[in-house]
Structure formats: C-alpha cells, structure tokens
Tab-separated table of C-alpha atoms in Angstrom:
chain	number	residue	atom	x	y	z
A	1	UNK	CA	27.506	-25.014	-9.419
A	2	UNK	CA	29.585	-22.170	-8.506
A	3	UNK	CA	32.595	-21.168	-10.408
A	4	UNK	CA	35.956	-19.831	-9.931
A	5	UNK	CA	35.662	-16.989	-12.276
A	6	UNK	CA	36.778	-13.875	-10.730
A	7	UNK	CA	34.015	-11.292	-9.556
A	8	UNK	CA	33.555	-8.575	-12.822
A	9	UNK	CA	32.518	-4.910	-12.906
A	10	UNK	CA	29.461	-3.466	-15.644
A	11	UNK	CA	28.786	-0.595	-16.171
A	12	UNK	CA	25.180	0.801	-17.120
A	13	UNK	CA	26.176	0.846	-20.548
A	14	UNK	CA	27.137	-3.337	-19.844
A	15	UNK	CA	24.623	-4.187	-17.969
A	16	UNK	CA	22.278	-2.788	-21.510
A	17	UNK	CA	24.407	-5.140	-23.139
A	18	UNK	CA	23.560	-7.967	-21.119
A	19	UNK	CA	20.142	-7.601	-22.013
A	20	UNK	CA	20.827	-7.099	-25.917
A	21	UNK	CA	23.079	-10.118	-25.916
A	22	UNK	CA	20.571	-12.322	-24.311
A	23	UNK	CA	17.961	-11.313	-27.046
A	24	UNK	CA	19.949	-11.639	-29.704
A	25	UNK	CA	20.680	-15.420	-28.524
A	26	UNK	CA	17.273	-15.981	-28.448
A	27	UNK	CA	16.300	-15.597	-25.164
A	28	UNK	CA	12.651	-13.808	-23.634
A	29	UNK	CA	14.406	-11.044	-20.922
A	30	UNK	CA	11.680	-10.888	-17.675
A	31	UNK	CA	12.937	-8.459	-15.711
A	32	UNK	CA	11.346	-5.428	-13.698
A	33	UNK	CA	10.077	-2.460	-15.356
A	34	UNK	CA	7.812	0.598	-14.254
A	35	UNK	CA	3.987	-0.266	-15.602
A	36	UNK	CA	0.374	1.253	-13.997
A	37	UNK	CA	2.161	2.499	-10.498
A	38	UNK	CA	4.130	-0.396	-9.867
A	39	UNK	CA	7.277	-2.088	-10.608
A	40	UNK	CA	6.089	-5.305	-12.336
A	41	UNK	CA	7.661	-8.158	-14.428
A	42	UNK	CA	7.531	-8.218	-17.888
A	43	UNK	CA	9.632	-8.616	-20.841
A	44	UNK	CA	12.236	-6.526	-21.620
A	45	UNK	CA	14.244	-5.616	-25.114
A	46	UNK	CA	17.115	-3.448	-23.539
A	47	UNK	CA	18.493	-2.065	-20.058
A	48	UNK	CA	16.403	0.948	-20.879
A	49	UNK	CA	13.078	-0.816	-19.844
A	50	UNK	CA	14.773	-1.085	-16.196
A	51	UNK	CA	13.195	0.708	-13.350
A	52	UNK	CA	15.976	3.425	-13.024
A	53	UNK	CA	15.477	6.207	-10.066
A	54	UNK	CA	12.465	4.194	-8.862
A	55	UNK	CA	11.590	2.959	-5.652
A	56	UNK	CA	8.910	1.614	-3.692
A	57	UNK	CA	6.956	2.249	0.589
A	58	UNK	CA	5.684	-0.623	1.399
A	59	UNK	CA	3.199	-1.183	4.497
A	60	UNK	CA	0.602	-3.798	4.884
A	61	UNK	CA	-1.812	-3.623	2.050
A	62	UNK	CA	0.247	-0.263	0.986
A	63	UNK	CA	2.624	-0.077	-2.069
A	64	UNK	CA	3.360	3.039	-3.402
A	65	UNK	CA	5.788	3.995	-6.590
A	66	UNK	CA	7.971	6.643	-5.290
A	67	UNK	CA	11.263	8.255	-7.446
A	68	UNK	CA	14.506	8.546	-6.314
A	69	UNK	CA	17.492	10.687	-6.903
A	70	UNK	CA	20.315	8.228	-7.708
A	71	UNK	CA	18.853	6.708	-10.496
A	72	UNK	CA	19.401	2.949	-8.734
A	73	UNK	CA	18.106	0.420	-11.087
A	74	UNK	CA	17.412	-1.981	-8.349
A	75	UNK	CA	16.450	-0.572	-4.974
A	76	UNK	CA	12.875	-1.320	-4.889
A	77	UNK	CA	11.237	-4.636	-3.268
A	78	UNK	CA	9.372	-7.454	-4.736
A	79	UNK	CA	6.157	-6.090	-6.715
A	80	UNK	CA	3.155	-7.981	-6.998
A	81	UNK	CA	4.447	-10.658	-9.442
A	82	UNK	CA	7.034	-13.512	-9.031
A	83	UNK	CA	8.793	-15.713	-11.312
A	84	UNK	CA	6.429	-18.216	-10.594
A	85	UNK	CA	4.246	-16.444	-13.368
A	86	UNK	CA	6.675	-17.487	-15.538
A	87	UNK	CA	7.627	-21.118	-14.281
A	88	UNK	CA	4.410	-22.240	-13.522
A	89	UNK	CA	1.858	-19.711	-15.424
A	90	UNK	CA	-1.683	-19.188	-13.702
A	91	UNK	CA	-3.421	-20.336	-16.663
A	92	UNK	CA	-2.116	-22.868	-19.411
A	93	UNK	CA	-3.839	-25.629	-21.551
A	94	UNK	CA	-2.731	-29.215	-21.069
A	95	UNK	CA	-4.167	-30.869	-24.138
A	96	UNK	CA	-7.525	-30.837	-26.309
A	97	UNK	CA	-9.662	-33.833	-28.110
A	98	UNK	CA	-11.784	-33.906	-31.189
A	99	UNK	CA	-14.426	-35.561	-31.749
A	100	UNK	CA	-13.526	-38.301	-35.502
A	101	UNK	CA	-16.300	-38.773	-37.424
A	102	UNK	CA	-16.510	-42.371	-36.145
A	103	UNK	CA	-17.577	-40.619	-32.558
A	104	UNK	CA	-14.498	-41.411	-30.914
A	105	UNK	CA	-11.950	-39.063	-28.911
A	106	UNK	CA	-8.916	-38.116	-30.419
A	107	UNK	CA	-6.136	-36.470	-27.786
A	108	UNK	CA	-3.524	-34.169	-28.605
A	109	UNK	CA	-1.360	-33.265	-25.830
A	110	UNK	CA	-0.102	-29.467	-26.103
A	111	UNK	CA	3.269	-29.021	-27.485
A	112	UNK	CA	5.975	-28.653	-24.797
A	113	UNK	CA	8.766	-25.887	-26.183
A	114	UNK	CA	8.691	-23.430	-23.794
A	115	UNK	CA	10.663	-20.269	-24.300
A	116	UNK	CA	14.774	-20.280	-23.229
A	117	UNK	CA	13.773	-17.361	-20.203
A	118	UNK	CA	16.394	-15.285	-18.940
A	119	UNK	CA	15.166	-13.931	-15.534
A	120	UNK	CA	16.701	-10.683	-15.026
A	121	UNK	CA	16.757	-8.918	-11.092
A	122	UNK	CA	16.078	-12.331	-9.445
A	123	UNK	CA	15.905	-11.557	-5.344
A	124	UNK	CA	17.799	-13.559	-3.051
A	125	UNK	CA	14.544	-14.255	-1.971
A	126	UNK	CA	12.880	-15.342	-5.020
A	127	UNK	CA	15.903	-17.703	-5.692
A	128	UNK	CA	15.300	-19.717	-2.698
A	129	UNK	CA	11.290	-19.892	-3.838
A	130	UNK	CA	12.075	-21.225	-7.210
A	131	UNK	CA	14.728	-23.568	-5.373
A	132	UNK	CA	11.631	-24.514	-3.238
A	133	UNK	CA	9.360	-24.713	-6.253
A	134	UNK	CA	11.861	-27.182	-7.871
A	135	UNK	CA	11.942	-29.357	-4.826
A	136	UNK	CA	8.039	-29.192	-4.861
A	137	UNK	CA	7.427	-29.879	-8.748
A	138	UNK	CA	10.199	-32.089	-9.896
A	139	UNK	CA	11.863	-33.329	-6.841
A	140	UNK	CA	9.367	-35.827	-6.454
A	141	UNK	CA	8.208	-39.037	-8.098
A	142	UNK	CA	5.486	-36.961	-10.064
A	143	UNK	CA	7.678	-34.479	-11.819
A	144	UNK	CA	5.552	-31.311	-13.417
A	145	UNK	CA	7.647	-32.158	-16.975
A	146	UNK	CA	6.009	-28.724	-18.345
A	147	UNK	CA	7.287	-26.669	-14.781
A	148	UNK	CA	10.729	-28.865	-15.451
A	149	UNK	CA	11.405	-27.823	-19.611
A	150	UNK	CA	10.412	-24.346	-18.647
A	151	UNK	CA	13.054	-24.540	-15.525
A	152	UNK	CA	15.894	-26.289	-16.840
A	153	UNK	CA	15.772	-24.071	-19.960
A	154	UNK	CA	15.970	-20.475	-17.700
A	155	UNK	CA	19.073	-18.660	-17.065
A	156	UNK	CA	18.845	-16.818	-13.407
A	157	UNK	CA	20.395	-13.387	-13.105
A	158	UNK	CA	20.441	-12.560	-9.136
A	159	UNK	CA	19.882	-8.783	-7.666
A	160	UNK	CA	21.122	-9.046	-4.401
A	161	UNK	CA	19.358	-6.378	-2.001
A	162	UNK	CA	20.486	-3.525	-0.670
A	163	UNK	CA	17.153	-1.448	-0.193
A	164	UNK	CA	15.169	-3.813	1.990
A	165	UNK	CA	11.243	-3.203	1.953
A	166	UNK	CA	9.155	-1.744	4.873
A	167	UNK	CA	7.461	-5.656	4.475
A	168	UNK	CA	10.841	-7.625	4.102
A	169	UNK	CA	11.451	-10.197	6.445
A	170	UNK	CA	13.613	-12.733	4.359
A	171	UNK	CA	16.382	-12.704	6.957
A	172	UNK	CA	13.926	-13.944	9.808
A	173	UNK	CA	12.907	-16.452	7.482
A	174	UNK	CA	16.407	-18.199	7.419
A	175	UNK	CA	17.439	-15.786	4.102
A	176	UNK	CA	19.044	-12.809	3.624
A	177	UNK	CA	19.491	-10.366	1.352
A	178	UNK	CA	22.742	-12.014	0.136
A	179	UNK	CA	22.483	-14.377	-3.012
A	180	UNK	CA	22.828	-17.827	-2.318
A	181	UNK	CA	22.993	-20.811	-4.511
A	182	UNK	CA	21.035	-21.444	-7.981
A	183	UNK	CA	21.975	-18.089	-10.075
A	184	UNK	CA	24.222	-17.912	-13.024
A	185	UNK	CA	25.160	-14.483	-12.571
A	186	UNK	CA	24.457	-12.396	-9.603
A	187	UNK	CA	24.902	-8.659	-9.497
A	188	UNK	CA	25.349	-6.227	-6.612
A	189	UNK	CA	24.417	-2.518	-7.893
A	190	UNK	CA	26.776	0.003	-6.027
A	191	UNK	CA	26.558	3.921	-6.610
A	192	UNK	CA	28.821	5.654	-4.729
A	193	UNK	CA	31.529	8.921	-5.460
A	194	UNK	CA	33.449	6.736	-7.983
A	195	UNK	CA	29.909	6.009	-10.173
A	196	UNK	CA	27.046	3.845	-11.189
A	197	UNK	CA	28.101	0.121	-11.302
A	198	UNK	CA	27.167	-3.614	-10.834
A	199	UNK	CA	29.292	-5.758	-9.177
A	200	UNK	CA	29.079	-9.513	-11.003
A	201	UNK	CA	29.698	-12.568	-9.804
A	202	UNK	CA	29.923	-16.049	-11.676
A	203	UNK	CA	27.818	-19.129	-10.709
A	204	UNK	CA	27.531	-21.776	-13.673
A	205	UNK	CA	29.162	-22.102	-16.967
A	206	UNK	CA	26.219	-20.146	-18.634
A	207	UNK	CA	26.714	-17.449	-16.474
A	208	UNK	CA	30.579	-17.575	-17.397
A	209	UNK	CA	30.367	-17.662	-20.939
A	210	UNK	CA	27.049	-15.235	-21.495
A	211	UNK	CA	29.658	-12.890	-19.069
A	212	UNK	CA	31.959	-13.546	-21.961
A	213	UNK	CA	30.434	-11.839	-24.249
A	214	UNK	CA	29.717	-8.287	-22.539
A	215	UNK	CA	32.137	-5.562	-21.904
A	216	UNK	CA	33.466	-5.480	-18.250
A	217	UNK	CA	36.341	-5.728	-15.717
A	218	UNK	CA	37.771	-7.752	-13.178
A	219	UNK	CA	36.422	-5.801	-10.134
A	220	UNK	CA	38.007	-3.647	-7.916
A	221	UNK	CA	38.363	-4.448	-3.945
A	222	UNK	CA	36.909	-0.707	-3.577
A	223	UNK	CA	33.524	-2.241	-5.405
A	224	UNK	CA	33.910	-5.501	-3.772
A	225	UNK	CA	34.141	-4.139	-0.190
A	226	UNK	CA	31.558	-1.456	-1.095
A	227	UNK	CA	28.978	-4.203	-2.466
A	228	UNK	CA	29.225	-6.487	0.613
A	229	UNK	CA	29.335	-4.011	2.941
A	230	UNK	CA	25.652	-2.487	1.375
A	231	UNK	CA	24.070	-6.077	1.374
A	232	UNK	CA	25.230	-6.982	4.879
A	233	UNK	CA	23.958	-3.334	6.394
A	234	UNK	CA	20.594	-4.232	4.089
A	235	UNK	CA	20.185	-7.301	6.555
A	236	UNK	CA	19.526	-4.723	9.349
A	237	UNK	CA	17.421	-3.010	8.120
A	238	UNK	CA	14.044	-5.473	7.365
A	239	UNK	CA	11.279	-3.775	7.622
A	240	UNK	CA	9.979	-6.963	9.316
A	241	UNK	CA	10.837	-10.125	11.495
A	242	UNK	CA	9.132	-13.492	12.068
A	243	UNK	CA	9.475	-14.080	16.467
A	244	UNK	CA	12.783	-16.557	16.969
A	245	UNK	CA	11.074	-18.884	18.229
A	246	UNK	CA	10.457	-22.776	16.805
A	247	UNK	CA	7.209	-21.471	14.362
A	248	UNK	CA	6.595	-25.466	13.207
A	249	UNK	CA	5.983	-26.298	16.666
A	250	UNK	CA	4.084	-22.983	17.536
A	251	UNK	CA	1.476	-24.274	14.353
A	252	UNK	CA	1.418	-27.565	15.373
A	253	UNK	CA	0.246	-27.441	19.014
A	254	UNK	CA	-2.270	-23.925	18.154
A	255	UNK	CA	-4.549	-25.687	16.402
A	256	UNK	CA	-7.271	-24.274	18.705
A	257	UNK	CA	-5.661	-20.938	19.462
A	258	UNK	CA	-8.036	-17.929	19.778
A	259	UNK	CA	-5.873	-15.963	17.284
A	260	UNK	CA	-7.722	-17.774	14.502
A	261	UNK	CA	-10.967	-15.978	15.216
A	262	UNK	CA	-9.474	-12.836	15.136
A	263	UNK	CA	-7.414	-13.094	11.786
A	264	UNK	CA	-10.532	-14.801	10.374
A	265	UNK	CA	-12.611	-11.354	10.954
A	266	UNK	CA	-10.296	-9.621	9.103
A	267	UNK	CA	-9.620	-12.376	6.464
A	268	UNK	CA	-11.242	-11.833	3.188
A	269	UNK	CA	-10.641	-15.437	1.837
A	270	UNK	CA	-9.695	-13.484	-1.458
A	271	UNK	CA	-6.234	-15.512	-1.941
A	272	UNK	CA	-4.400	-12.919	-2.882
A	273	UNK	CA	-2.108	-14.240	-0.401
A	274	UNK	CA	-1.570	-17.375	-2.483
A	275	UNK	CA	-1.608	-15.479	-5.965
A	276	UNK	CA	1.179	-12.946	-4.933
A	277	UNK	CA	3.490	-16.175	-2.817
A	278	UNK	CA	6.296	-17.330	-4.811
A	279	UNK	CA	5.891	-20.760	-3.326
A	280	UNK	CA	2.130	-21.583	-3.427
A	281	UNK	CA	2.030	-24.420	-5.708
A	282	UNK	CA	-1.822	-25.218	-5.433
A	283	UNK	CA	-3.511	-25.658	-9.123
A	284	UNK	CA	-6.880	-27.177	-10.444
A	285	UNK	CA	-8.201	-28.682	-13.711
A	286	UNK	CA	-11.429	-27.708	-15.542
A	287	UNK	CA	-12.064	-28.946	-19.279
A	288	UNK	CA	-14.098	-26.755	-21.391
A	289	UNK	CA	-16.346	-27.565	-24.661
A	290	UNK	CA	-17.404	-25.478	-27.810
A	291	UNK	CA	-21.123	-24.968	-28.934
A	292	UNK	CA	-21.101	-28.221	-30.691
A	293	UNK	CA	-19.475	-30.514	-28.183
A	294	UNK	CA	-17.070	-31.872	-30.836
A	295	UNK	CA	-13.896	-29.734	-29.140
A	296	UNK	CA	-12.850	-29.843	-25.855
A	297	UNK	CA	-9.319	-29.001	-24.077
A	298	UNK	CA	-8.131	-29.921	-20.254
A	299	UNK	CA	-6.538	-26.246	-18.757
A	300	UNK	CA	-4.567	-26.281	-15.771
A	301	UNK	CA	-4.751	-23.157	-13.563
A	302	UNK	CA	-4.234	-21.748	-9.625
A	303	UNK	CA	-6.078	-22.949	-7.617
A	304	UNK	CA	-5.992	-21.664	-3.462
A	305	UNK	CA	-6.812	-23.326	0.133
A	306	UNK	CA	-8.978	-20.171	0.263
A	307	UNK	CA	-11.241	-21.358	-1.800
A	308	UNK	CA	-14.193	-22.800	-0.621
A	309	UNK	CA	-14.424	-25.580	-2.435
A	310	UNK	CA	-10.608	-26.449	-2.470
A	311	UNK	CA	-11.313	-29.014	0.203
A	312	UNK	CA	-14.852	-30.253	-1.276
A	313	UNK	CA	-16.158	-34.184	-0.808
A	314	UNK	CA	-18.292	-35.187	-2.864
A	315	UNK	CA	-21.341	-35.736	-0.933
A	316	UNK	CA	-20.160	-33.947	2.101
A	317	UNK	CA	-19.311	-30.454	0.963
A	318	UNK	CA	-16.131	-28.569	1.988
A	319	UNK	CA	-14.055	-30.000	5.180
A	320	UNK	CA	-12.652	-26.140	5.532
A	321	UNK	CA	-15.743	-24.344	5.484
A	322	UNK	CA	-14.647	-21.357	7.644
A	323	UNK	CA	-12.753	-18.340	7.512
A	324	UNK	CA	-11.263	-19.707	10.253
A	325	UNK	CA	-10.106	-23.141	9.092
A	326	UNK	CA	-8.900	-21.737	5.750
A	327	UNK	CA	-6.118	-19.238	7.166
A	328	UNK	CA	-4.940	-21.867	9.950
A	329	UNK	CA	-4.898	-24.150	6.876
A	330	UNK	CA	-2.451	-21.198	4.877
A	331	UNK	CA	-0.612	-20.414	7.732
A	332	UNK	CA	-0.016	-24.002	9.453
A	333	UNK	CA	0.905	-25.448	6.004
A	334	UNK	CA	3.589	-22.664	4.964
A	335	UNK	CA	5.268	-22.427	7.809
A	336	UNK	CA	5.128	-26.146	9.489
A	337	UNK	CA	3.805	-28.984	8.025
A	338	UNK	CA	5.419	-28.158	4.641
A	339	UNK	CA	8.547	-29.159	6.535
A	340	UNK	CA	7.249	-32.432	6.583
A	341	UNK	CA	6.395	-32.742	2.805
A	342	UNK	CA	9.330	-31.042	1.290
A	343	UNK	CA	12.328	-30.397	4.322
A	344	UNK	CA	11.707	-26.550	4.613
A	345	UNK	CA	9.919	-23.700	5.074
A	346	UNK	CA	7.090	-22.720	2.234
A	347	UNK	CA	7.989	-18.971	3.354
A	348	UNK	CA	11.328	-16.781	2.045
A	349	UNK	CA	9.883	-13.559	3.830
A	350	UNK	CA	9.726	-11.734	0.624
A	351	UNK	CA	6.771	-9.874	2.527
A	352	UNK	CA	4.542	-10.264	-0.565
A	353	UNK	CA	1.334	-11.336	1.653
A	354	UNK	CA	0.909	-8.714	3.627
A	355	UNK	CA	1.870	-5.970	1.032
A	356	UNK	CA	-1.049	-7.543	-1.062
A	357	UNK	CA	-3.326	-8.132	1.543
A	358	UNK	CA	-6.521	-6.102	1.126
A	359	UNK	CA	-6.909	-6.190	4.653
A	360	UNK	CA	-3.658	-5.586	5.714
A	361	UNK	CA	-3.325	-8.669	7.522
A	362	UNK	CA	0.345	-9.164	8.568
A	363	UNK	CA	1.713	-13.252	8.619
A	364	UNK	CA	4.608	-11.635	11.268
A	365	UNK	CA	2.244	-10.384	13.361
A	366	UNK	CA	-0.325	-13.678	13.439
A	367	UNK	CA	2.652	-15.506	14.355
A	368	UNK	CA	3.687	-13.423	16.957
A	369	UNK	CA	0.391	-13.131	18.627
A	370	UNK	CA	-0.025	-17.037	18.217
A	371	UNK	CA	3.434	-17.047	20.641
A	372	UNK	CA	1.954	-14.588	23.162
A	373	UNK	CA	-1.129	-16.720	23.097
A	374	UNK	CA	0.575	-20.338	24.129
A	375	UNK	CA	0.851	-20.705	27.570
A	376	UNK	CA	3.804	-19.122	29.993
A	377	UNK	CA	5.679	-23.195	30.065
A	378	UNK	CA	5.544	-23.094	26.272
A	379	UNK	CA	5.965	-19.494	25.210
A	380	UNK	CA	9.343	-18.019	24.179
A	381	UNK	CA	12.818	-19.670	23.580
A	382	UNK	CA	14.605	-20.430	20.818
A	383	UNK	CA	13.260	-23.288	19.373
A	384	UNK	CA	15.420	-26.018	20.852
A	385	UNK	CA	12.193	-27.267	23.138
C-alpha cells in the first residue's frame, strides 16, 4: 500500500540511524556489506557496515570488487546472495521424532518464530523476485506457513539503481531500475555538488512511522529531480538485454532447437544458476538418524533441475538425464511455462546467472541465438504473433 507521505531527505548520519533504530526495535538488519572480495548480505549493527566507496565489474562468470571515489553506499549490483537466503534459507529443519520407551514415534514440529527482518538495499529487482516468491509460496492452496511468518514479519527497505551492472538486464525483463510496489521505504542515493544524500520515499504505514523516528526533511525538488533523473538515465545503461521478441513462445516451439547442444557443452550442471536466482523455488527433503536410531529430524533444503536425480522414477531412473534436457528444462521453465503456473516471468534480469556461471554461460545470449535459430516465418517481431 502506498502512502501519501511526502518524499524525505537523510543524510549519512540518518540513514546510520535508520539502522540503529531498527535494532533497537528488535529487528535483524540484512543489508550489504564488503566480506572476502565481494559485496555480500549479512547482518548489520550500524550504517558503518555499508559498502561505502565500493563498487563492482561484472562480466559473465567475472565479478570483481573495485573502489570508488565518491564514497556511494549503493552503486554496486546484486552480489552472489539474495533475500531468498533469508526468506526461504537453503537449509532448515522441519521437525524431529524420538523414539518413547514404548517404541513408538513421538513428533515435534520445529518452532515457527522467525526473526522480525529488516531488509536493508532491496533492488528493484529483488522486490519483484520476492513479489514472485510470494505468489509462488503462499499464493497458492499449499501455503509455505514457515516462507509466510518469515515474510509477513520483514520490513523492505528499497535501493533503487542508479549504477546498473555490466550483467543487468532487469529492464528487458519487464523491470527497471525504478522501485515498484512491495517496499516500505525506498531510497534513491544522490551525490552531487550540494552533498551525500538519500532521497526517501513512503510505501506502508511501517515505513511511515519507522521514518518517524529518524532525523530528516521533506525533500527538496533539486534532490527529487536529481534522484529521478539518475534512475531513469540508469535504465540506459544495462549492461544487458533479453531480444524483444515473445521469449514464452520462442521456448515453447524450440524444444528441438540445435542451441541446446551447444549450451549443454558448455553447461556444467553445477546449479549455481539456481543457487544464485532469486526466484528458484526448487527444495528437497532428506531425514537423518543418530548412531542409535532413537533420533531422527525431517530437513528441508535446495534442491535444482540440474540435478540428476531431480527428475528420478523410481524404477526408471532420471527422465532429464542430459546436459541437454536439464538447461532446456531451466531455461524453458523460467522464462515460459512459469507463465502458466504463476502469471509471469520466473526472471527479473538481475543478471545473477551469468555473473555466477563458472562457464560464463550468458541466459541473454541462449535466448538470442534460440531467435536466430527459428526459422525466417517465425523469427523476429514483437511478440504479438
């Protein structure tokens, strides 16, 4: 829900009380910070911990920590982590059983009181993959109740983008680097000859009252004016873009396409693809015993269409057995058939996957080069066939 609060001004000095406040309320601060060469996630205790005069170069399966000279707290591009971590953790326990000394079972679920998050630095892109994530894990009849107390406990601060990424591509991808619905504050960092500042805007109630509670002022048109004018040059300047043409029908009628030879020769089947995408939802269970066989506790954890036994019958083996079949699987899913499960696109074009991508393999690219594949009468256009 967005407000009518007017659009506020921080300084640096505010925007370290923003983080202070939300600790002292209670709240565990994940925001990005400078850790082994990278700008990661993690959790922060003040505005210190911020990446300030850091930025990243980002190629296909190339990311490299370089400074800068205006001490910008915000112009770098996604890292290798997403708030998925947080939302939907790679690893967590869903309950354990004990064996009673009458032999039988006794269950006990794990305790659901997850921790009130405040997601600092949230990319326009990232918002519309937890947006996506929501649809996928509580939209439905099956709601994830452990993704939904974790979610409807967060608070979302937005970062909207003004130093796109050599592997950005969100505005191909129907995004931009704009912040759209879902955050409860959203800042805009501007540095220019009249200082170091973050432009605020209101979105919920939280975001009005935690704004409450920090020193600012009403903002300027000079900020304003400067702050859109930064993000709307930033949408020129992607570092990538997906080919305008209609990609869910591309997928759907390649199925055979030589392409999928060629990417498969590259393709490690790693998954770091699917580790590093803020949408991939995939997960698996495993139970695991101690010694005695009187303890045992159900974990859930990532699981990826890469793997080879992701699509394993019993009695029958894998359906996807190749290289091949696994990456059309990826790539069909993502960026076509998930229309048909959830209404969108599984892709923002955070640019995550090829950044990550040991091989350097490049999802713009594969797309394009399915396109130039398809014959001249379907090739091309503008997705209105």
């Amino acid at each position: 829900m967005t407000t009518t609060a007017p659009a506020a001004v921080l300084d640096r000095a505010g925007l370290d009380t923003l983080v202070t406040t939300l600790v002292a309320q209670g709240r565990t601060v994940i925001g990005p910070t400078v850790r082994d060469g990278a700008v990661v996630l993690a959790e922060l205790s003040s505005g210190d911990q911020l990446p300030y005069g850091w930025g990243v170069e980002l190629d296909a399966g190339r990311y490299r920590l370089v400074p800068r000279a205006d001490g910008a707290a915000f112009a770098h591009s996604a890292g290798p982590q997403s708030w998925k971590n947080w939302l939907h953790p790679a690893h967590e326990r869903l309950w354990s059983a004990d064996r009673t000394p009458d032999g039988d079972p006794a269950y006990t679920p794990e305790p659901l009181d997850p921790p009130q998050y405040a997601f600092l630095g949230v990319r326009p892109c990232d918002l519309r993959a937890i947006a996506i994530q929501d649809r996928v894990l509580t939209g439905g009849a099956y709601e994830d109740s452990r993704y939904g107390a974790r979610r409807r406990r967060a608070l979302l601060i937005a970062v909207e983008c003004t130093e796109p990424g050599g592997t950005c591509f969100c505005v191909s991808a129907g995004g931009g680097p704009a912040a759209g619905p879902g955050y409860d504050l959203a800042l805009t960092e501007v540095l220019d000859g009249d200082g170091h500042r973050f432009l605020v805007r209101v979105g919920s109630e939280d975001g009005a009252r935690l704004l409450e509670q920090v020193p600012h002022r009403t903002a300027d048109p000079a900020t304003e004016a400067t702050a859109r004018a930064s993000v709307e040059a930033a949408a020129g300047r992607m570092g990538r873009a997906l080919p305008e043409v209609d990609i869910r029908e591309l997928l759907a009628t390649s199925p055979d396409a030589e392409r999928w030879n060629d990417v498969a020769a590259r393709c490690l089947t790693c998954a770091n693809c699917t580790m590093v995408c803020p949408t991939c939802f995939c997960t698996t269970t495993e139970e695991v015993t101690d010694l005695t066989g009187d303890h045992t506790e159900r974990w859930q954890r990532w699981d990826s269409c890469f793997d080879l036994d992701f699509s394993h019958l019993h009695g029958g083996g894998p359906v996807r057995a190749s290289a091949r079949s696994r990456y059309r699987q990826w790539l069909t899913h993502k960026l076509s058939t998930w229309y048909d499960q959830f209404g969108s696109s599984g892709c923002v074009g955070c640019g995550r996957c090829i950044a990550w991508c040991p091989a350097g393999i490049d999802i713009t690219e594969e797309v394009r080069a399915l396109d130039a594949e398809r014959p001249v009468s379907h090739a091309g256009g503008t997705g209105e066939r």
